[in-house]
Coordinates of C-alpha atoms and ligand atoms in Angstrom, one line a residue:
M1 CA 14.1 -28.5 8.3
M2 CA 15.2 -28.1 5.0
E3 CA 12.1 -26.6 4.0
E4 CA 12.1 -24.1 6.9
K5 CA 15.8 -23.3 6.2
G6 CA 14.8 -22.6 2.5
R7 CA 12.1 -20.3 3.3
E8 CA 14.2 -18.2 5.8
N9 CA 17.0 -17.9 3.1
G10 CA 14.5 -16.7 0.4
V11 CA 13.1 -14.2 3.1
A12 CA 16.5 -13.1 4.2
A13 CA 17.5 -12.5 0.3
M14 CA 14.7 -10.5 0.0
K15 CA 15.4 -8.3 2.8
A16 CA 19.2 -7.8 1.5
C17 CA 17.4 -6.5 -1.6
Y18 CA 15.6 -3.5 0.3
R19 CA 19.0 -2.1 1.6
R20 CA 19.3 -0.1 -1.4
F21 CA 15.7 1.1 -1.8
D22 CA 15.6 4.8 -2.7
P23 CA 12.3 6.5 -1.5
A24 CA 12.9 9.6 -3.8
A25 CA 13.3 7.5 -7.0
Y26 CA 10.7 5.2 -6.4
L27 CA 8.2 7.9 -5.8
Q28 CA 9.5 9.6 -9.2
Y29 CA 9.1 6.3 -10.8
N30 CA 5.5 5.5 -9.9
Y31 CA 3.7 8.6 -8.4
T32 CA 4.4 11.3 -11.3
P33 CA 2.8 11.3 -14.7
P34 CA 2.0 9.4 -16.7
R35 CA 1.2 7.1 -13.7
A36 CA -0.2 9.8 -11.8
D37 CA -1.6 12.0 -14.4
F38 CA -4.7 13.8 -12.6
T39 CA -6.1 15.0 -16.1
R40 CA -6.3 11.5 -17.4
K41 CA -9.3 9.1 -16.6
D42 CA -7.0 6.2 -17.4
S43 CA -4.1 7.0 -15.4
I44 CA -3.3 4.4 -12.8
V45 CA -3.4 6.5 -9.7
P46 CA -6.8 8.1 -10.3
W47 CA -8.1 4.6 -10.8
K48 CA -6.5 3.5 -7.5
L49 CA -7.9 6.5 -5.6
A50 CA -11.5 6.0 -7.0
C51 CA -11.1 2.2 -5.8
L52 CA -10.1 3.5 -2.4
H53 CA -12.8 6.2 -2.2
R54 CA -15.5 4.0 -3.1
A55 CA -14.6 1.1 -0.8
F56 CA -14.0 3.4 2.3
T57 CA -17.5 5.4 1.6
E58 CA -19.9 2.8 0.6
G59 CA -21.3 2.5 4.2
D60 CA -20.0 -1.0 5.4
M61 CA -16.9 0.4 7.4
S62 CA -17.2 0.5 11.4
G63 CA -14.6 1.2 14.1
E64 CA -11.8 3.5 14.8
L65 CA -8.5 2.2 13.7
L66 CA -7.0 1.9 10.4
V67 CA -3.5 0.4 9.8
D68 CA -1.8 0.6 6.7
I69 CA 0.5 -2.3 6.0
G70 CA 4.0 -1.5 4.2
S71 CA 3.1 2.0 3.5
G72 CA 6.5 2.7 1.7
P73 CA 7.3 6.5 1.2
T74 CA 3.5 7.1 0.3
L75 CA 0.3 8.5 1.6
Y76 CA -2.4 8.3 -1.0
Q77 CA -3.5 5.1 0.3
V78 CA -4.9 6.7 3.3
M79 CA -6.4 9.9 2.0
S80 CA -10.0 8.4 1.9
G81 CA -9.5 6.4 5.0
C82 CA -8.6 9.3 7.2
E83 CA -12.2 10.6 6.8
V84 CA -13.6 7.3 8.2
F85 CA -11.4 6.2 10.8
S86 CA -10.3 8.4 13.8
K87 CA -6.9 6.6 14.3
V88 CA -4.5 5.6 11.6
L89 CA -1.1 3.8 12.0
L90 CA 1.4 3.6 9.0
T91 CA 3.9 1.1 9.0
D92 CA 7.1 0.2 7.0
F93 CA 10.2 -2.2 7.3
L94 CA 12.8 0.8 6.1
E95 CA 13.5 3.7 8.5
V96 CA 14.2 5.7 5.2
N97 CA 10.7 5.3 4.3
R98 CA 9.4 6.0 7.9
Q99 CA 11.6 9.2 7.9
E100 CA 10.1 10.4 4.4
L101 CA 6.6 9.8 6.1
R102 CA 7.3 11.8 9.1
R103 CA 8.8 14.7 7.2
W104 CA 5.3 15.0 5.4
L105 CA 3.2 14.5 8.8
Q106 CA 5.3 17.0 10.7
D107 CA 5.2 19.5 7.9
E108 CA 9.0 19.9 8.0
G109 CA 9.5 20.4 4.2
Q110 CA 12.0 18.6 1.8
C111 CA 9.4 16.0 1.0
S112 CA 10.3 13.9 -1.9
L113 CA 6.9 14.3 -3.6
D114 CA 4.3 16.9 -3.3
W115 CA 1.0 15.4 -2.3
T116 CA -1.2 18.3 -2.8
P117 CA -2.6 17.2 -6.2
Y118 CA -3.4 13.9 -4.6
L119 CA -5.3 15.7 -1.7
Q120 CA -7.2 17.9 -4.3
H121 CA -8.2 14.8 -6.4
V122 CA -9.5 13.0 -3.2
C123 CA -11.3 16.0 -2.4
K124 CA -12.9 16.1 -5.6
L125 CA -14.2 12.5 -5.3
E126 CA -15.8 13.5 -2.0
G127 CA -17.6 16.3 -3.8
R128 CA -15.6 18.9 -1.8
R129 CA -13.7 21.8 -3.6
P130 CA -10.3 21.1 -4.4
S131 CA -9.2 23.9 -2.1
A132 CA -10.4 21.8 0.9
W133 CA -7.1 20.1 0.4
T134 CA -5.5 21.8 3.3
E135 CA -8.3 20.8 5.4
K136 CA -7.7 17.3 4.4
A137 CA -3.7 17.6 4.9
A138 CA -4.8 18.7 8.5
K139 CA -7.2 15.6 8.9
L140 CA -4.4 13.4 7.9
R141 CA -2.0 14.8 10.1
Q142 CA -4.5 14.8 12.8
V143 CA -5.3 11.1 12.6
V144 CA -1.9 9.6 12.0
A145 CA -1.1 8.6 15.5
D146 CA 2.4 6.6 14.5
I147 CA 4.7 5.2 12.1
L148 CA 5.8 1.8 13.1
P149 CA 8.3 -0.6 12.0
I150 CA 6.8 -3.9 10.5
D151 CA 7.9 -7.4 9.0
V152 CA 5.1 -9.1 7.2
H153 CA 7.2 -12.4 7.4
C154 CA 6.9 -12.3 11.1
S155 CA 3.9 -14.2 12.3
Q156 CA 3.5 -11.1 14.6
P157 CA 4.5 -8.3 12.0
L158 CA 4.2 -5.5 14.7
A159 CA 5.4 -5.1 18.1
P160 CA 3.2 -6.9 20.6
D161 CA 1.7 -3.8 22.2
A162 CA 1.1 -1.9 18.8
L163 CA -2.5 -2.6 18.6
P164 CA -5.4 -2.9 21.0
S165 CA -6.2 -6.5 21.8
A166 CA -9.3 -6.7 19.5
G167 CA -6.8 -5.7 16.6
A168 CA -7.5 -3.2 14.0
D169 CA -10.9 -2.4 12.4
C170 CA -9.4 -2.1 8.8
L171 CA -6.2 -2.9 6.9
V172 CA -5.0 -1.3 3.9
S173 CA -2.0 -2.5 2.0
C174 CA -0.6 -1.5 -1.3
F175 CA 2.1 -3.0 -3.7
C176 CA 3.8 -4.4 -0.6
L177 CA 3.1 -8.4 -0.2
E178 CA 3.9 -9.4 -3.6
S179 CA 7.1 -7.1 -3.6
V180 CA 8.6 -8.6 -0.5
S181 CA 7.6 -12.3 -0.8
P182 CA 10.2 -14.9 -2.7
D183 CA 7.5 -16.9 -3.7
L184 CA 3.5 -17.5 -3.6
A185 CA 3.5 -19.4 -0.5
A186 CA 5.3 -16.7 1.2
F187 CA 2.8 -14.3 -0.1
T188 CA 0.0 -16.4 1.2
R189 CA 1.7 -16.6 4.7
A190 CA 2.3 -12.8 5.0
L191 CA -1.5 -12.6 4.0
G192 CA -2.2 -14.6 7.2
H193 CA 0.3 -12.8 9.5
I194 CA -1.5 -9.3 8.7
G195 CA -4.6 -11.1 9.0
K196 CA -4.0 -11.5 12.7
L197 CA -3.7 -7.9 13.0
L198 CA -7.4 -7.4 11.9
R199 CA -10.4 -8.3 13.9
P200 CA -12.8 -10.6 12.5
G201 CA -15.4 -8.8 10.3
G202 CA -12.8 -6.3 9.9
H203 CA -12.1 -5.0 6.1
L204 CA -8.9 -5.7 4.1
M205 CA -8.3 -3.3 1.2
L206 CA -5.4 -4.7 -0.8
I207 CA -3.7 -3.2 -4.1
G208 CA -1.1 -5.3 -5.8
A209 CA 0.6 -5.8 -9.1
L210 CA -0.3 -8.5 -11.5
G211 CA 2.3 -10.3 -13.8
E212 CA 5.2 -8.4 -12.1
S213 CA 8.8 -10.3 -11.9
Y214 CA 10.9 -7.2 -10.8
Y215 CA 10.8 -3.3 -10.2
L216 CA 13.3 -0.6 -10.0
A217 CA 13.6 0.9 -6.5
G218 CA 16.4 3.3 -7.5
P219 CA 18.9 3.6 -10.2
G220 CA 20.2 0.1 -10.8
V221 CA 18.3 -1.3 -7.8
K222 CA 16.2 -4.1 -9.2
I223 CA 13.9 -6.0 -6.6
P224 CA 12.4 -9.3 -7.5
V225 CA 8.6 -9.5 -7.3
V226 CA 6.4 -12.8 -7.2
P227 CA 4.2 -12.6 -10.4
L228 CA 0.6 -13.0 -9.5
N229 CA -2.5 -13.6 -11.5
E230 CA -6.1 -12.8 -10.4
A231 CA -6.8 -16.5 -9.6
Q232 CA -3.7 -16.7 -7.3
V233 CA -4.7 -13.6 -5.4
C234 CA -8.3 -15.0 -4.9
T235 CA -6.9 -18.4 -3.5
S236 CA -4.6 -16.7 -1.2
L237 CA -7.2 -14.6 0.1
K238 CA -9.5 -17.6 0.7
E239 CA -6.7 -19.7 2.2
S240 CA -5.6 -16.9 4.8
G241 CA -9.2 -16.6 6.2
Y242 CA -10.9 -13.7 4.0
T243 CA -14.1 -13.7 2.2
L244 CA -13.8 -11.7 -1.2
I245 CA -16.2 -8.7 -1.5
R246 CA -14.8 -7.2 -4.9
L247 CA -12.1 -7.6 -7.1
E248 CA -11.2 -4.8 -9.7
V249 CA -8.3 -5.0 -12.2
Y250 CA -6.6 -2.3 -14.3
T251 CA -4.6 -3.3 -17.3
L252 CA -1.9 -1.1 -18.1
T253 CA -1.8 0.7 -21.3
Q254 CA 1.4 0.8 -23.4
D255 CA 2.1 4.5 -22.4
M256 CA 1.9 3.3 -18.6
R257 CA 4.7 0.9 -19.2
V258 CA 7.5 3.1 -18.4
G259 CA 10.4 0.9 -18.0
V260 CA 10.4 0.7 -14.0
D261 CA 8.8 -2.8 -13.8
D262 CA 7.2 -5.3 -16.0
V263 CA 3.9 -4.9 -14.3
T264 CA 0.9 -5.9 -16.5
G265 CA -2.1 -5.0 -14.4
V266 CA -3.1 -3.8 -10.9
F267 CA -5.6 -5.4 -8.7
F268 CA -8.0 -3.8 -6.1
V269 CA -9.4 -6.2 -3.5
K270 CA -11.9 -5.3 -0.7
A271 CA -12.3 -8.4 1.4
K272 CA -13.6 -9.1 5.0
K273 CA -11.9 -11.3 7.7
D274 CA -13.9 -14.4 8.4
Ligands
LIG301 N1 9.5 -7.7 5.3 C1 8.7 -6.7 5.2 N2 7.6 -6.2 5.7 C2 6.9 -5.1 5.5 N3 7.3 -4.2 4.5 C3 8.3 -4.7 4.0 C4 9.1 -5.7 4.0 N4 10.2 -5.6 3.3 C5 10.2 -4.6 2.4 N5 9.1 -3.8 2.8 C6 8.5 -2.6 2.2 O1 7.5 -2.7 1.2 C7 7.9 -1.8 0.1 C8 6.5 -1.4 -0.3 S1 6.9 -0.6 -1.9 C9 6.7 -2.1 -2.9 C10 6.7 -1.7 -4.3 N6 6.1 -2.4 -5.2 C11 6.3 -2.6 -6.6 C12 6.3 -1.3 -7.4 C13 5.1 -0.6 -7.0 C14 4.1 0.0 -7.9 C15 3.5 1.2 -7.8 C16 2.5 1.6 -8.9 C17 2.6 0.8 -10.1 N7 1.6 1.6 -11.0 O2 1.3 0.4 -11.9 O3 1.0 2.5 -11.0 C18 3.3 -0.3 -10.1 C19 4.0 -0.8 -9.3 C20 4.9 -2.1 -9.3 N8 6.1 -1.9 -8.8 C21 8.9 -0.9 0.7 O4 8.2 0.0 1.3 C22 9.6 -1.7 1.5 O5 10.1 -1.0 2.8

């Protein structure tokens, strides 16, 4: 009983932190240069986009439905997957983030970030001319079917009727689980919860922070993060019923450490549900 109460308190405290999450500031901190500098091979965002491009296009994907877990206010994580899956669902805990995504998808303007350079870069990875970015934008707008509320701490993170009974064919989740979990056990439980949304044999693409204990989600908005190392990520995946296919790690250079967090590395995982 006491242990369960402790878990609930940790998760509740975490949710309270997110009331002050500022999407525009968050995008500014993490998705503009130097972390998103498309002229630099060693910038973090081009590295992430290359990992995702390779993982989605190496020929082992099957099915129709891709679900992005904890999308936040970002779209880069589905720019490769939208060419492979005919239906994409975006999800986030906060309405402010779901609104940010809706603004771009409905082409309403007033978006906090211009995604054009991202679309152009992914087109380049696909061997297309950068001007094909308008076609990729249209494709993304066409395949994203909905933007749903989610809570990865619930044993059923989405509404009961959100997915077909067979589950999703592929999940992608970037920088979410470690940033919303009070400790490693909660991270592992959340990994298990989202695993229940995925069909057996389906793939999980997981991007996350290594060694991060906090990040800024707006001016003066400091959010705690459970610091992870590679071994813990691999153990949590195994405990949650996944088989690891590939783990890649990016170690931040000094100039990528811009004071918005204390992250030391970024991991990319491609795994398969047992
Ligand atoms: N219970 C919940 N269930 C699902 N989602 C939830 C829940 N609570 C909050 N959320 C949702 O999850 C959140 C996802 S954004 C989390 C930010 N992660 C940390 C940040 C990201 C980042 C980005 C880039 C780089 N880099 O080196 O280039 C480093 C880093 C490290 N710092 C947010 O959308 C919230 O709305």
